[in-house]
């Protein structure tokens, strides 16, 4: 559901689309492309979700109920997440209007899903993030190529294992809680009461080998 293959490592996306079926299809397709996706169906919910979680990209329908998509765009533009506007109106004037609202990109309906995925990935690469290659001691994590190695040994990691490792390295020795890992490496559909983080962490530690690189601070979280 998140931390996908090359070019969209740990990308978190909010889909704001009032057509529930379309929103579900977009969300499912982006998840299959390896991204963590939450979906909401009106502008008020979009603003609330964006205030509660750090998204890399927001796929925003322009004609949202409750709070219009234009207002959502103006409110969120420049605040961190990149915004891709979706609309049935695809004329030049409409595109210009959307970009002037602060959107980073614009896609008219109907659209080819492959193009949507490509645009989301491109926007995610422009979102504020850690450097493309992270290093600590003999450990190297190449975020763009989705590769990790320790010394001369390449590591075969799952998406979630890679996402955890990436977050811990980006934190540069500061504590990362299990809740933060659950939020950013999984998504809002993950069960907060499960032991999925600790189980995945145990597998990651085994693959990293000795000497140990990840420290557990009981009751608080993990750090490199």
PDB file of C-alpha atoms in Angstrom:
ATOM      1  CA  UNK A   1       0.000   0.000   0.000  1.00  0.00           C
ATOM      2  CA  UNK A   2       2.966   2.317   0.328  1.00  0.00           C
ATOM      3  CA  UNK A   3       6.693   2.684  -0.187  1.00  0.00           C
ATOM      4  CA  UNK A   4       6.618   1.421  -3.718  1.00  0.00           C
ATOM      5  CA  UNK A   5       9.255   0.677  -6.281  1.00  0.00           C
ATOM      6  CA  UNK A   6      11.568   3.150  -7.942  1.00  0.00           C
ATOM      7  CA  UNK A   7      10.416   6.728  -8.295  1.00  0.00           C
ATOM      8  CA  UNK A   8       7.698   6.705  -5.630  1.00  0.00           C
ATOM      9  CA  UNK A   9       9.348   5.564  -2.413  1.00  0.00           C
ATOM     10  CA  UNK A  10       7.111   6.226   0.562  1.00  0.00           C
ATOM     11  CA  UNK A  11       4.843   8.571  -1.396  1.00  0.00           C
ATOM     12  CA  UNK A  12       1.711   9.493   0.563  1.00  0.00           C
ATOM     13  CA  UNK A  13      -1.241  10.738  -1.477  1.00  0.00           C
ATOM     14  CA  UNK A  14      -4.600  12.248  -0.561  1.00  0.00           C
ATOM     15  CA  UNK A  15      -7.351  11.750  -3.143  1.00  0.00           C
ATOM     16  CA  UNK A  16     -10.176  14.296  -2.812  1.00  0.00           C
ATOM     17  CA  UNK A  17     -12.948  13.337  -5.255  1.00  0.00           C
ATOM     18  CA  UNK A  18     -16.715  13.496  -4.651  1.00  0.00           C
ATOM     19  CA  UNK A  19     -17.537  10.620  -7.015  1.00  0.00           C
ATOM     20  CA  UNK A  20     -16.997   7.762  -4.592  1.00  0.00           C
ATOM     21  CA  UNK A  21     -16.507   5.085  -7.243  1.00  0.00           C
ATOM     22  CA  UNK A  22     -13.931   7.151  -9.125  1.00  0.00           C
ATOM     23  CA  UNK A  23     -12.159   8.059  -5.885  1.00  0.00           C
ATOM     24  CA  UNK A  24     -11.960   4.377  -4.983  1.00  0.00           C
ATOM     25  CA  UNK A  25     -10.559   3.452  -8.374  1.00  0.00           C
ATOM     26  CA  UNK A  26      -7.928   6.198  -8.234  1.00  0.00           C
ATOM     27  CA  UNK A  27      -6.946   5.234  -4.699  1.00  0.00           C
ATOM     28  CA  UNK A  28      -6.716   1.537  -5.515  1.00  0.00           C
ATOM     29  CA  UNK A  29      -4.683   2.170  -8.645  1.00  0.00           C
ATOM     30  CA  UNK A  30      -2.215   4.402  -6.819  1.00  0.00           C
ATOM     31  CA  UNK A  31      -1.892   1.790  -4.067  1.00  0.00           C
ATOM     32  CA  UNK A  32      -1.121  -0.828  -6.698  1.00  0.00           C
ATOM     33  CA  UNK A  33       1.568   1.563  -7.964  1.00  0.00           C
ATOM     34  CA  UNK A  34       3.098   1.368  -4.485  1.00  0.00           C
ATOM     35  CA  UNK A  35       1.816   4.545  -2.829  1.00  0.00           C
ATOM     36  CA  UNK A  36       0.049   5.099   0.491  1.00  0.00           C
ATOM     37  CA  UNK A  37      -3.351   6.615  -0.272  1.00  0.00           C
ATOM     38  CA  UNK A  38      -6.216   8.120   1.712  1.00  0.00           C
ATOM     39  CA  UNK A  39      -9.478   9.188   0.059  1.00  0.00           C
ATOM     40  CA  UNK A  40     -12.043  11.838   1.044  1.00  0.00           C
ATOM     41  CA  UNK A  41     -15.170  12.984  -0.747  1.00  0.00           C
ATOM     42  CA  UNK A  42     -15.622  16.696  -0.053  1.00  0.00           C
ATOM     43  CA  UNK A  43     -13.536  19.818   0.412  1.00  0.00           C
ATOM     44  CA  UNK A  44     -14.012  20.104   4.152  1.00  0.00           C
ATOM     45  CA  UNK A  45     -12.737  16.570   4.664  1.00  0.00           C
ATOM     46  CA  UNK A  46      -9.789  17.324   2.372  1.00  0.00           C
ATOM     47  CA  UNK A  47      -8.758  20.326   4.478  1.00  0.00           C
ATOM     48  CA  UNK A  48      -9.130  18.307   7.671  1.00  0.00           C
ATOM     49  CA  UNK A  49      -7.086  15.387   6.335  1.00  0.00           C
ATOM     50  CA  UNK A  50      -4.328  17.704   5.068  1.00  0.00           C
ATOM     51  CA  UNK A  51      -4.128  19.331   8.506  1.00  0.00           C
ATOM     52  CA  UNK A  52      -3.695  15.965  10.215  1.00  0.00           C
ATOM     53  CA  UNK A  53      -1.205  14.174   7.955  1.00  0.00           C
ATOM     54  CA  UNK A  54       1.847  15.046   5.867  1.00  0.00           C
ATOM     55  CA  UNK A  55       0.951  14.265   2.244  1.00  0.00           C
ATOM     56  CA  UNK A  56       3.402  14.462  -0.637  1.00  0.00           C
ATOM     57  CA  UNK A  57       0.698  14.922  -3.277  1.00  0.00           C
ATOM     58  CA  UNK A  58      -2.991  15.821  -3.210  1.00  0.00           C
ATOM     59  CA  UNK A  59      -5.112  14.704  -6.169  1.00  0.00           C
ATOM     60  CA  UNK A  60      -7.867  17.302  -5.950  1.00  0.00           C
ATOM     61  CA  UNK A  61     -11.127  17.358  -7.859  1.00  0.00           C
ATOM     62  CA  UNK A  62     -12.016  20.949  -8.628  1.00  0.00           C
ATOM     63  CA  UNK A  63     -15.790  20.613  -8.167  1.00  0.00           C
ATOM     64  CA  UNK A  64     -15.959  19.376  -4.575  1.00  0.00           C
ATOM     65  CA  UNK A  65     -18.987  19.863  -2.318  1.00  0.00           C
ATOM     66  CA  UNK A  66     -18.905  21.431   1.182  1.00  0.00           C
ATOM     67  CA  UNK A  67     -15.793  23.466   0.376  1.00  0.00           C
ATOM     68  CA  UNK A  68     -15.116  24.056  -3.320  1.00  0.00           C
ATOM     69  CA  UNK A  69     -11.938  22.577  -4.744  1.00  0.00           C
ATOM     70  CA  UNK A  70     -10.719  26.044  -5.755  1.00  0.00           C
ATOM     71  CA  UNK A  71     -10.816  27.173  -2.130  1.00  0.00           C
ATOM     72  CA  UNK A  72      -9.118  23.991  -0.983  1.00  0.00           C
ATOM     73  CA  UNK A  73      -6.388  24.577  -3.556  1.00  0.00           C
ATOM     74  CA  UNK A  74      -5.837  28.194  -2.520  1.00  0.00           C
ATOM     75  CA  UNK A  75      -5.696  27.180   1.137  1.00  0.00           C
ATOM     76  CA  UNK A  76      -3.201  24.348   0.698  1.00  0.00           C
ATOM     77  CA  UNK A  77      -1.036  25.684  -2.140  1.00  0.00           C
ATOM     78  CA  UNK A  78       2.547  26.346  -1.144  1.00  0.00           C
ATOM     79  CA  UNK A  79       2.147  24.595   2.195  1.00  0.00           C
ATOM     80  CA  UNK A  80       4.142  21.444   1.427  1.00  0.00           C
ATOM     81  CA  UNK A  81       2.081  18.935  -0.589  1.00  0.00           C
ATOM     82  CA  UNK A  82       2.041  19.233  -4.351  1.00  0.00           C
ATOM     83  CA  UNK A  83      -1.438  19.618  -5.833  1.00  0.00           C
ATOM     84  CA  UNK A  84      -2.764  17.915  -8.967  1.00  0.00           C
ATOM     85  CA  UNK A  85      -6.138  19.360  -9.982  1.00  0.00           C
ATOM     86  CA  UNK A  86      -8.689  17.112 -11.698  1.00  0.00           C
ATOM     87  CA  UNK A  87     -11.604  18.579 -13.612  1.00  0.00           C
ATOM     88  CA  UNK A  88     -14.016  17.819 -16.420  1.00  0.00           C
ATOM     89  CA  UNK A  89     -13.292  21.283 -17.867  1.00  0.00           C
ATOM     90  CA  UNK A  90     -10.060  20.904 -19.790  1.00  0.00           C
ATOM     91  CA  UNK A  91      -9.901  24.086 -21.863  1.00  0.00           C
ATOM     92  CA  UNK A  92      -6.827  26.312 -21.880  1.00  0.00           C
ATOM     93  CA  UNK A  93      -8.545  28.975 -19.765  1.00  0.00           C
ATOM     94  CA  UNK A  94      -9.535  26.335 -17.201  1.00  0.00           C
ATOM     95  CA  UNK A  95      -5.981  25.055 -16.991  1.00  0.00           C
ATOM     96  CA  UNK A  96      -4.637  28.568 -16.558  1.00  0.00           C
ATOM     97  CA  UNK A  97      -7.219  29.281 -13.839  1.00  0.00           C
ATOM     98  CA  UNK A  98      -6.279  26.110 -12.007  1.00  0.00           C
ATOM     99  CA  UNK A  99      -2.572  26.872 -12.097  1.00  0.00           C
ATOM    100  CA  UNK A 100      -3.198  30.428 -10.941  1.00  0.00           C
ATOM    101  CA  UNK A 101      -4.981  29.005  -7.897  1.00  0.00           C
ATOM    102  CA  UNK A 102      -1.630  27.530  -6.889  1.00  0.00           C
ATOM    103  CA  UNK A 103      -1.966  24.014  -8.301  1.00  0.00           C
ATOM    104  CA  UNK A 104       1.253  22.363  -9.430  1.00  0.00           C
ATOM    105  CA  UNK A 105      -0.349  20.397 -12.273  1.00  0.00           C
ATOM    106  CA  UNK A 106      -3.698  19.983 -13.991  1.00  0.00           C
ATOM    107  CA  UNK A 107      -5.357  16.941 -15.564  1.00  0.00           C
ATOM    108  CA  UNK A 108      -8.650  16.929 -17.429  1.00  0.00           C
ATOM    109  CA  UNK A 109     -11.256  14.194 -17.208  1.00  0.00           C
ATOM    110  CA  UNK A 110     -11.419  11.619 -18.650  1.00  0.00           C
ATOM    111  CA  UNK A 111      -7.749  10.774 -18.266  1.00  0.00           C
ATOM    112  CA  UNK A 112      -5.479   7.808 -18.898  1.00  0.00           C
ATOM    113  CA  UNK A 113      -4.631   6.271 -15.536  1.00  0.00           C
ATOM    114  CA  UNK A 114      -0.994   5.731 -16.533  1.00  0.00           C
ATOM    115  CA  UNK A 115      -0.704   9.477 -17.073  1.00  0.00           C
ATOM    116  CA  UNK A 116      -2.187  10.198 -13.648  1.00  0.00           C
ATOM    117  CA  UNK A 117       0.340   7.874 -11.994  1.00  0.00           C
ATOM    118  CA  UNK A 118       3.213   9.462 -13.936  1.00  0.00           C
ATOM    119  CA  UNK A 119       2.115  12.961 -12.935  1.00  0.00           C
ATOM    120  CA  UNK A 120       1.731  12.018  -9.265  1.00  0.00           C
ATOM    121  CA  UNK A 121       5.209  10.479  -9.277  1.00  0.00           C
ATOM    122  CA  UNK A 122       6.662  13.588 -10.923  1.00  0.00           C
ATOM    123  CA  UNK A 123       5.025  15.850  -8.339  1.00  0.00           C
ATOM    124  CA  UNK A 124       6.210  13.632  -5.481  1.00  0.00           C
ATOM    125  CA  UNK A 125       9.799  14.017  -6.662  1.00  0.00           C
ATOM    126  CA  UNK A 126       9.353  17.789  -6.321  1.00  0.00           C
ATOM    127  CA  UNK A 127       7.917  17.580  -2.803  1.00  0.00           C
ATOM    128  CA  UNK A 128      10.225  18.476   0.107  1.00  0.00           C
ATOM    129  CA  UNK A 129      12.096  15.345   1.093  1.00  0.00           C
ATOM    130  CA  UNK A 130      15.323  13.874   2.349  1.00  0.00           C
ATOM    131  CA  UNK A 131      18.331  13.622  -0.011  1.00  0.00           C
ATOM    132  CA  UNK A 132      18.024  10.963  -2.756  1.00  0.00           C
ATOM    133  CA  UNK A 133      20.825   8.846  -1.254  1.00  0.00           C
ATOM    134  CA  UNK A 134      21.003   8.351   2.522  1.00  0.00           C
ATOM    135  CA  UNK A 135      24.093   6.986   4.278  1.00  0.00           C
ATOM    136  CA  UNK A 136      24.997   5.999   7.812  1.00  0.00           C
ATOM    137  CA  UNK A 137      28.202   4.101   8.443  1.00  0.00           C
ATOM    138  CA  UNK A 138      28.387   1.225   5.964  1.00  0.00           C
ATOM    139  CA  UNK A 139      24.646   1.439   5.191  1.00  0.00           C
ATOM    140  CA  UNK A 140      23.486   3.124   1.974  1.00  0.00           C
ATOM    141  CA  UNK A 141      19.884   3.693   0.897  1.00  0.00           C
ATOM    142  CA  UNK A 142      19.245   4.912  -2.648  1.00  0.00           C
ATOM    143  CA  UNK A 143      15.699   6.272  -2.545  1.00  0.00           C
ATOM    144  CA  UNK A 144      15.395   6.924  -6.295  1.00  0.00           C
ATOM    145  CA  UNK A 145      16.437   3.400  -7.321  1.00  0.00           C
ATOM    146  CA  UNK A 146      14.816   1.706  -4.302  1.00  0.00           C
ATOM    147  CA  UNK A 147      18.062  -0.032  -3.390  1.00  0.00           C
ATOM    148  CA  UNK A 148      19.772  -0.576  -0.074  1.00  0.00           C
ATOM    149  CA  UNK A 149      23.108  -2.093   0.807  1.00  0.00           C
ATOM    150  CA  UNK A 150      25.341  -2.675   3.782  1.00  0.00           C
ATOM    151  CA  UNK A 151      29.009  -2.705   2.913  1.00  0.00           C
ATOM    152  CA  UNK A 152      29.346  -4.760  -0.267  1.00  0.00           C
ATOM    153  CA  UNK A 153      26.117  -6.667   0.410  1.00  0.00           C
ATOM    154  CA  UNK A 154      22.869  -5.701  -1.328  1.00  0.00           C
ATOM    155  CA  UNK A 155      19.762  -5.963   0.843  1.00  0.00           C
ATOM    156  CA  UNK A 156      16.547  -7.534  -0.459  1.00  0.00           C
ATOM    157  CA  UNK A 157      13.842  -5.515   1.305  1.00  0.00           C
ATOM    158  CA  UNK A 158      10.074  -5.438   1.034  1.00  0.00           C
ATOM    159  CA  UNK A 159       8.331  -2.108   0.440  1.00  0.00           C
ATOM    160  CA  UNK A 160       7.506  -1.692   4.111  1.00  0.00           C
ATOM    161  CA  UNK A 161      10.998  -2.667   5.289  1.00  0.00           C
ATOM    162  CA  UNK A 162      12.509  -0.174   2.867  1.00  0.00           C
ATOM    163  CA  UNK A 163      10.084   2.515   4.031  1.00  0.00           C
ATOM    164  CA  UNK A 164      10.978   1.995   7.701  1.00  0.00           C
ATOM    165  CA  UNK A 165      14.693   2.087   6.930  1.00  0.00           C
ATOM    166  CA  UNK A 166      14.281   5.235   4.856  1.00  0.00           C
ATOM    167  CA  UNK A 167      12.361   7.021   7.626  1.00  0.00           C
ATOM    168  CA  UNK A 168      14.876   6.095  10.307  1.00  0.00           C
ATOM    169  CA  UNK A 169      17.803   7.238   8.189  1.00  0.00           C
ATOM    170  CA  UNK A 170      16.081  10.492   7.262  1.00  0.00           C
ATOM    171  CA  UNK A 171      15.453  11.135  10.981  1.00  0.00           C
ATOM    172  CA  UNK A 172      19.252  11.218  11.434  1.00  0.00           C
ATOM    173  CA  UNK A 173      19.391   9.622  14.858  1.00  0.00           C
ATOM    174  CA  UNK A 174      16.269  11.193  16.345  1.00  0.00           C
ATOM    175  CA  UNK A 175      13.458   9.020  17.675  1.00  0.00           C
ATOM    176  CA  UNK A 176      10.694   7.845  15.335  1.00  0.00           C
ATOM    177  CA  UNK A 177       7.614   6.448  17.057  1.00  0.00           C
ATOM    178  CA  UNK A 178       5.723   3.366  15.939  1.00  0.00           C
ATOM    179  CA  UNK A 179       2.741   5.648  15.292  1.00  0.00           C
ATOM    180  CA  UNK A 180       4.798   7.795  12.919  1.00  0.00           C
ATOM    181  CA  UNK A 181       6.029   4.729  11.063  1.00  0.00           C
ATOM    182  CA  UNK A 182       2.472   3.410  10.804  1.00  0.00           C
ATOM    183  CA  UNK A 183       1.241   6.750   9.467  1.00  0.00           C
ATOM    184  CA  UNK A 184       3.925   7.299   6.850  1.00  0.00           C
ATOM    185  CA  UNK A 185       4.930   3.799   5.755  1.00  0.00           C
ATOM    186  CA  UNK A 186       1.415   2.371   5.794  1.00  0.00           C
ATOM    187  CA  UNK A 187      -1.694   4.609   5.528  1.00  0.00           C
ATOM    188  CA  UNK A 188      -4.945   5.472   7.285  1.00  0.00           C
ATOM    189  CA  UNK A 189      -6.352   1.983   6.621  1.00  0.00           C
ATOM    190  CA  UNK A 190      -3.712   0.325   8.803  1.00  0.00           C
ATOM    191  CA  UNK A 191      -4.868  -1.000  12.173  1.00  0.00           C
ATOM    192  CA  UNK A 192      -3.209   1.149  14.886  1.00  0.00           C
ATOM    193  CA  UNK A 193      -3.614  -1.674  17.413  1.00  0.00           C
ATOM    194  CA  UNK A 194      -1.774  -4.296  15.378  1.00  0.00           C
ATOM    195  CA  UNK A 195       1.836  -5.343  15.895  1.00  0.00           C
ATOM    196  CA  UNK A 196       2.650  -4.885  12.229  1.00  0.00           C
ATOM    197  CA  UNK A 197       5.378  -2.299  12.878  1.00  0.00           C
ATOM    198  CA  UNK A 198       7.256  -4.464  15.405  1.00  0.00           C
ATOM    199  CA  UNK A 199       6.972  -7.556  13.191  1.00  0.00           C
ATOM    200  CA  UNK A 200       8.271  -5.686  10.135  1.00  0.00           C
ATOM    201  CA  UNK A 201      11.024  -4.105  12.245  1.00  0.00           C
ATOM    202  CA  UNK A 202      12.168  -7.560  13.413  1.00  0.00           C
ATOM    203  CA  UNK A 203      12.450  -8.778   9.812  1.00  0.00           C
ATOM    204  CA  UNK A 204      14.350  -5.642   8.825  1.00  0.00           C
ATOM    205  CA  UNK A 205      16.832  -6.092  11.680  1.00  0.00           C
ATOM    206  CA  UNK A 206      17.524  -9.671  10.615  1.00  0.00           C
ATOM    207  CA  UNK A 207      18.238  -8.559   7.072  1.00  0.00           C
ATOM    208  CA  UNK A 208      20.518  -5.729   8.206  1.00  0.00           C
ATOM    209  CA  UNK A 209      22.620  -8.160  10.250  1.00  0.00           C
ATOM    210  CA  UNK A 210      25.338  -7.369  12.794  1.00  0.00           C
ATOM    211  CA  UNK A 211      26.407  -5.148  14.354  1.00  0.00           C
ATOM    212  CA  UNK A 212      22.844  -3.910  15.042  1.00  0.00           C
ATOM    213  CA  UNK A 213      21.926  -0.552  13.524  1.00  0.00           C
ATOM    214  CA  UNK A 214      18.434   0.087  14.935  1.00  0.00           C
ATOM    215  CA  UNK A 215      17.887   0.868  18.606  1.00  0.00           C
ATOM    216  CA  UNK A 216      14.560   0.384  20.376  1.00  0.00           C
ATOM    217  CA  UNK A 217      13.701   2.969  23.042  1.00  0.00           C
ATOM    218  CA  UNK A 218      11.037   1.171  25.058  1.00  0.00           C
ATOM    219  CA  UNK A 219       7.706   2.983  25.023  1.00  0.00           C
ATOM    220  CA  UNK A 220       8.988   5.731  22.733  1.00  0.00           C
ATOM    221  CA  UNK A 221      10.122   4.391  19.381  1.00  0.00           C
ATOM    222  CA  UNK A 222      13.154   3.568  17.268  1.00  0.00           C
ATOM    223  CA  UNK A 223      16.278   5.300  16.031  1.00  0.00           C
ATOM    224  CA  UNK A 224      19.395   4.532  14.038  1.00  0.00           C
TER     225      UNK A 224
END
